[in-house]
Coordinates of C-alpha atoms in Angstrom, one line a residue:
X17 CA -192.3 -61.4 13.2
X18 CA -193.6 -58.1 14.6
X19 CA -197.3 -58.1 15.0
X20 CA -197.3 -53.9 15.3
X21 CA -199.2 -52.5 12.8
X22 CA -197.5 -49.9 10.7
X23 CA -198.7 -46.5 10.7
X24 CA -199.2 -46.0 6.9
X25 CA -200.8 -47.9 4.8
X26 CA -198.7 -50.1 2.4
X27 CA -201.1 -49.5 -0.7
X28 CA -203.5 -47.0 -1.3
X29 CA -206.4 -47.7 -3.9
X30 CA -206.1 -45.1 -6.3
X31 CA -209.9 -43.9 -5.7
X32 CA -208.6 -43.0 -2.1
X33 CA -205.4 -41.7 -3.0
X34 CA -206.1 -38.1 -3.5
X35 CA -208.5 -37.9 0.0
X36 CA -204.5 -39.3 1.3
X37 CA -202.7 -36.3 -0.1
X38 CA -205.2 -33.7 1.3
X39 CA -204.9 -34.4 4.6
X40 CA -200.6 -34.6 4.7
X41 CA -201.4 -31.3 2.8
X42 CA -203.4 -30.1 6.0
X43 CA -201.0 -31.5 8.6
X44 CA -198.1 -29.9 7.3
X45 CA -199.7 -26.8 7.6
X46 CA -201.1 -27.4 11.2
X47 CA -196.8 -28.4 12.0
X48 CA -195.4 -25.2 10.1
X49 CA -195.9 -22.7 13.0
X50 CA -194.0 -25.5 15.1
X51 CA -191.3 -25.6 13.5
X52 CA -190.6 -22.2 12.8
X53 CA -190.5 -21.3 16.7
X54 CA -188.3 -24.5 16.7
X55 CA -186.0 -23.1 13.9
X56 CA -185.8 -19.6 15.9
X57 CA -184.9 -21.0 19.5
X58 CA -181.9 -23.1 17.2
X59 CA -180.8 -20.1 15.6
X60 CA -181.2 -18.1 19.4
X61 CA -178.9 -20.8 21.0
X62 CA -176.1 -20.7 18.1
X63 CA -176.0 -16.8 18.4
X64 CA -175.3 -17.3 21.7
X65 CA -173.0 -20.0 21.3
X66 CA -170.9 -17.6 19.0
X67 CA -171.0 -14.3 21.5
X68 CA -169.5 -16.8 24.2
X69 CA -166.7 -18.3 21.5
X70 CA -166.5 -14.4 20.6
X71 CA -165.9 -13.5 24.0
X72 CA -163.4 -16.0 25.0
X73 CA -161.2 -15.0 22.1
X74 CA -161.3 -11.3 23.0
X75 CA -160.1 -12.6 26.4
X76 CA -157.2 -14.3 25.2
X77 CA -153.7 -12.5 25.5
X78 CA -150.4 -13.2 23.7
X79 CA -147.2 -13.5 25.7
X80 CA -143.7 -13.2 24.0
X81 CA -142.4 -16.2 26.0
X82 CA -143.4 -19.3 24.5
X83 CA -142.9 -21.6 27.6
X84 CA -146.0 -19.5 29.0
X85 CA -149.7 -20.8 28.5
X86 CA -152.5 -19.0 29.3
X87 CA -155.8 -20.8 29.7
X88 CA -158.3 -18.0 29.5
X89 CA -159.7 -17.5 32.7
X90 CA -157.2 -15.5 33.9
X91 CA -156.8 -17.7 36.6
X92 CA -153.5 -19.8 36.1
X93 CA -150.8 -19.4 34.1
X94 CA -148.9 -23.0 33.2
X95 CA -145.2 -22.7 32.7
X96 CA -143.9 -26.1 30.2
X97 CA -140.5 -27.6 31.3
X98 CA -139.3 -26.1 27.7
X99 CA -135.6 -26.4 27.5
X100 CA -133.5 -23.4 25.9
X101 CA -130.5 -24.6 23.9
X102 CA -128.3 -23.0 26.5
X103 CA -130.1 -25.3 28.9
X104 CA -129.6 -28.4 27.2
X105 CA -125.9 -27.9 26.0
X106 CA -125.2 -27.7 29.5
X107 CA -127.5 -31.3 30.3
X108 CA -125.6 -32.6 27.5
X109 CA -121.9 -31.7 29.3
X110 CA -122.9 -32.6 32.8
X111 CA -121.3 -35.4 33.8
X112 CA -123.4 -38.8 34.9
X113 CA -123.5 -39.9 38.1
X114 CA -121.4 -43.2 38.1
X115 CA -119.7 -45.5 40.5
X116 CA -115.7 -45.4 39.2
X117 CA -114.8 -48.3 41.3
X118 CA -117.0 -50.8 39.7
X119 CA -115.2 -50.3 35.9
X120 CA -111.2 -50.1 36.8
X121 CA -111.3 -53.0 34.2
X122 CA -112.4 -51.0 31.5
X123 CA -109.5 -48.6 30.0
X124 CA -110.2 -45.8 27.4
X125 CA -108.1 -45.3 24.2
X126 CA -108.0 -42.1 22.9
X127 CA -107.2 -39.2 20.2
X128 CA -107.3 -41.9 17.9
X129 CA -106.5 -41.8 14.1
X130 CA -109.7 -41.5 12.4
X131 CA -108.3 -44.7 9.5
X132 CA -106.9 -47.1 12.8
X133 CA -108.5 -50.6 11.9
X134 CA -109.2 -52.8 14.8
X135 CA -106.4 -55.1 13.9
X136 CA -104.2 -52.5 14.8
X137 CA -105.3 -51.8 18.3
X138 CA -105.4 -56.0 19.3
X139 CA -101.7 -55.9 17.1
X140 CA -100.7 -53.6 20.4
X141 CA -102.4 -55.1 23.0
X142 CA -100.6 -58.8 22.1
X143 CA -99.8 -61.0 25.3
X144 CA -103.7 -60.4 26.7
X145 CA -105.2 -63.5 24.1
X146 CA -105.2 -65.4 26.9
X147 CA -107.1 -63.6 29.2
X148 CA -109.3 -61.9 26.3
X149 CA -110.6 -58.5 26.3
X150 CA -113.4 -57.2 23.7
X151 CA -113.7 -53.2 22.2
X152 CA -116.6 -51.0 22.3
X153 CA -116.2 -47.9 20.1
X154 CA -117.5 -44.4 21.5
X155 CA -116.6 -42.2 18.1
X156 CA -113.8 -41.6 15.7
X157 CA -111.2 -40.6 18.5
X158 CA -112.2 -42.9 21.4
X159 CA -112.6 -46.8 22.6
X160 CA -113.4 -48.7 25.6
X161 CA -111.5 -52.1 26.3
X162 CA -113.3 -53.9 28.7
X163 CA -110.8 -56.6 30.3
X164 CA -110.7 -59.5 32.5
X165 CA -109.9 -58.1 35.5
X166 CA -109.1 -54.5 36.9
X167 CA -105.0 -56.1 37.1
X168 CA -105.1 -57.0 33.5
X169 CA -106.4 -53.8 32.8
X170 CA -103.5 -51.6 34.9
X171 CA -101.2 -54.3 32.9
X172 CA -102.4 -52.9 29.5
X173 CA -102.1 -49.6 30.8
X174 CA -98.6 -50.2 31.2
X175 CA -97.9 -52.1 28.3
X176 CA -99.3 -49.4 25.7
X177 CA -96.7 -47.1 25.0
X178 CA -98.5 -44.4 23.9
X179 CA -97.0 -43.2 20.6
X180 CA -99.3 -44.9 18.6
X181 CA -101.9 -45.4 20.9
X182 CA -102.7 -43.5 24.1
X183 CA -104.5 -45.2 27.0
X184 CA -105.5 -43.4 30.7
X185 CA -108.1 -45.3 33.3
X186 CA -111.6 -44.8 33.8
X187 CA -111.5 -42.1 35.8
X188 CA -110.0 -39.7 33.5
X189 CA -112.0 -41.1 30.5
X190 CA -113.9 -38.5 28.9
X191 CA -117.2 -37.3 28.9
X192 CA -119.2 -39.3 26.0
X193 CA -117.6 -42.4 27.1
X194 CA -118.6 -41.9 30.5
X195 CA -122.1 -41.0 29.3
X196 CA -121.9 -44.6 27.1
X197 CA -121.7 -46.2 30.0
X198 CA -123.8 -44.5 32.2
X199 CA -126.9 -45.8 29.5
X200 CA -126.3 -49.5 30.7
X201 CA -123.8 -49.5 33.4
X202 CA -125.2 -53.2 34.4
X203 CA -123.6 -54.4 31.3
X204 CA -120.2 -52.6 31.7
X205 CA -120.2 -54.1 35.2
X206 CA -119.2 -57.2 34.3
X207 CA -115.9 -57.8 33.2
X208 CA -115.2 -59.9 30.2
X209 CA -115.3 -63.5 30.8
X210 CA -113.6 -65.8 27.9
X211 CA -115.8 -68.8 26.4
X212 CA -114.1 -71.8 27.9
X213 CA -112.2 -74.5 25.4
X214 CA -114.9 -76.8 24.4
X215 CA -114.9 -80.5 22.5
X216 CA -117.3 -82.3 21.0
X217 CA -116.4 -85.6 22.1
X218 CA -118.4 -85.0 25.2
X219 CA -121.4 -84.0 23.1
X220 CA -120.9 -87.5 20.7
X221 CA -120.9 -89.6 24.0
X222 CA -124.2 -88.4 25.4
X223 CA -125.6 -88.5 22.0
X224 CA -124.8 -92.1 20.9
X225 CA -126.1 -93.0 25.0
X226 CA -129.2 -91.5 23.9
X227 CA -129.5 -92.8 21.2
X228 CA -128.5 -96.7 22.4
X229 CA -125.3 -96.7 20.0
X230 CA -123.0 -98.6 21.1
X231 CA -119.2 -97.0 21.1
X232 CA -116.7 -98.8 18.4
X233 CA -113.9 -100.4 20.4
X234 CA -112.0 -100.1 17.1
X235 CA -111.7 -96.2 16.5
X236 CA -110.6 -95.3 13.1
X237 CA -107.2 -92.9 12.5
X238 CA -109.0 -89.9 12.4
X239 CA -111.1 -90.8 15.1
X240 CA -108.0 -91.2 17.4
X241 CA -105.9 -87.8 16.0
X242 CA -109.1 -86.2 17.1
X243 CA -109.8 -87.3 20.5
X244 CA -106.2 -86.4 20.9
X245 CA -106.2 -83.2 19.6
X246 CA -109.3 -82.5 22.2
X247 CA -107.4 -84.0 25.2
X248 CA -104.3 -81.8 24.2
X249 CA -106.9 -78.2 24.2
X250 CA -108.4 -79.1 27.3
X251 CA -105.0 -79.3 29.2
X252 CA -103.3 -76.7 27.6
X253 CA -106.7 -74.7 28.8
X254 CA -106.1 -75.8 32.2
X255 CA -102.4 -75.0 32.4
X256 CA -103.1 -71.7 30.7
X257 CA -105.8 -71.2 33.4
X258 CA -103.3 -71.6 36.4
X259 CA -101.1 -69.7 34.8
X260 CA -103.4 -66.6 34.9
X261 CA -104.4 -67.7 38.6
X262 CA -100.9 -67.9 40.0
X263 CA -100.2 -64.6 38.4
X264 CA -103.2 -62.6 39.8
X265 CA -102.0 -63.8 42.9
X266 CA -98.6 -63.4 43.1
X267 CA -99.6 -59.7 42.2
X268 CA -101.8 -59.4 44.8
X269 CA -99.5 -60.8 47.0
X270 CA -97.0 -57.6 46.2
X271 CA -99.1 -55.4 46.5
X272 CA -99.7 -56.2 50.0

């Protein structure tokens, strides 16, 4: 606890109480002239305060262009990088800078009806299940296939034949599907790449080795029809697989 004294007393006998009052009686007296000159330098340094506030608003001058802000002194004049509408129609048409080279496996479709259903686009691009593709739509008229390969893309460009659909190359895609892909060109880089043929007979043998359970040498029916059925997948994914190889290359190998 504090030892200071406080500077009033906490009770005051009532035979002492009026002596108490006189004298804050006689001290506020002696502090009124104080605080009058106190309360006239206060109301000095607001008047002041509002000439100078005054002032600076009689300073001020209003331009007609908005992009234009003046900061009072008279000294410099700001310009804001304020866009007209003229200005930014024309950012909006400019066409983005993009490497064409890198997407030749990307095709557009286009002047599309605006009640086509996806089924009906894959329903004309049959014969490219194998090699896979996936769509990206741009609006109600246009679509980006991204495919395989630039070959299986120039293959689809031949194989669409353009009464239903119409299909043209990157290069003459136009303008908002270029700007699509200008907002994350990494991703339309990379050309599609199908999910390989999987079975879970692989994933059952590490399991039951994890686990320390030993493998049945007697299999049950379904047991067998199902190993089968995996074995049969994973070589008709292989031979589908060389297939496509032998393909790409034998068209490389005419083109040369």
């Amino acid at each position: 606890m504090s030892t200071k004294k406080t500077p009033r007393a906490l009770y005051i006998p009532p035979p002492l109480r009026n002596n108490v009052n006189n004298d804050l009686i006689i001290s506020n007296d002696v502090r009124k002239p104080s605080s009058i000159s106190e309360s006239s330098t206060v109301n000095l340094s607001v008047n002041q305060h509002t000439d100078e506030i005054e002032q600076s608003f009689k300073s001020l001058q209003l331009s007609d262009n908005p992009t234009e802000v003046y900061d009072g002194s008279k000294k410099n004049v700001f310009k804001s990088k304020l866009l007209s509408k003229n200005e930014q129609t024309l950012e909006h048409k400019t066409e983005p800078r993009l490497n064409l080279s890198d997407f030749q496996h990307i095709i557009e479709l286009y002047n599309l009806p605006k009640d086509v259903e996806n089924y009906q686009l894959e329903s004309e691009l049959a014969g490219f299940q194998d090699s896979g593709f996936y769509q990206k739509w741009v609006d109600d008229e246009h679509c980006l296939l991204v495919f395989s390969s630039s070959d299986e893309a120039h293959r689809a460009l031949a194989q669409i034949s353009g009464l239903f659909i119409k299909a043209r190359k990157i290069d003459d895609a136009s303008l908002a599907s270029k700007q699509k892909i200008a907002r994350s060109a990494g991703d339309w880089s990379m050309p599609y790449k199908k999910r390989p043929v999987t079975t879970s007979s692989i994933a059952h043998r590490i399991i039951s080795s994890h686990l320390g359970i030993a493998p049945n040498k007697k299999n049950s029916i379904e047991d067998t029809t199902r190993d089968e059925q995996n074995k049969a997948l994973l070589r008709e994914a292989r031979v589908r697989e060389q297939a496509i190889r032998q393909a790409q290359n034998s068209m490389g190998e005419g083109d040369d």
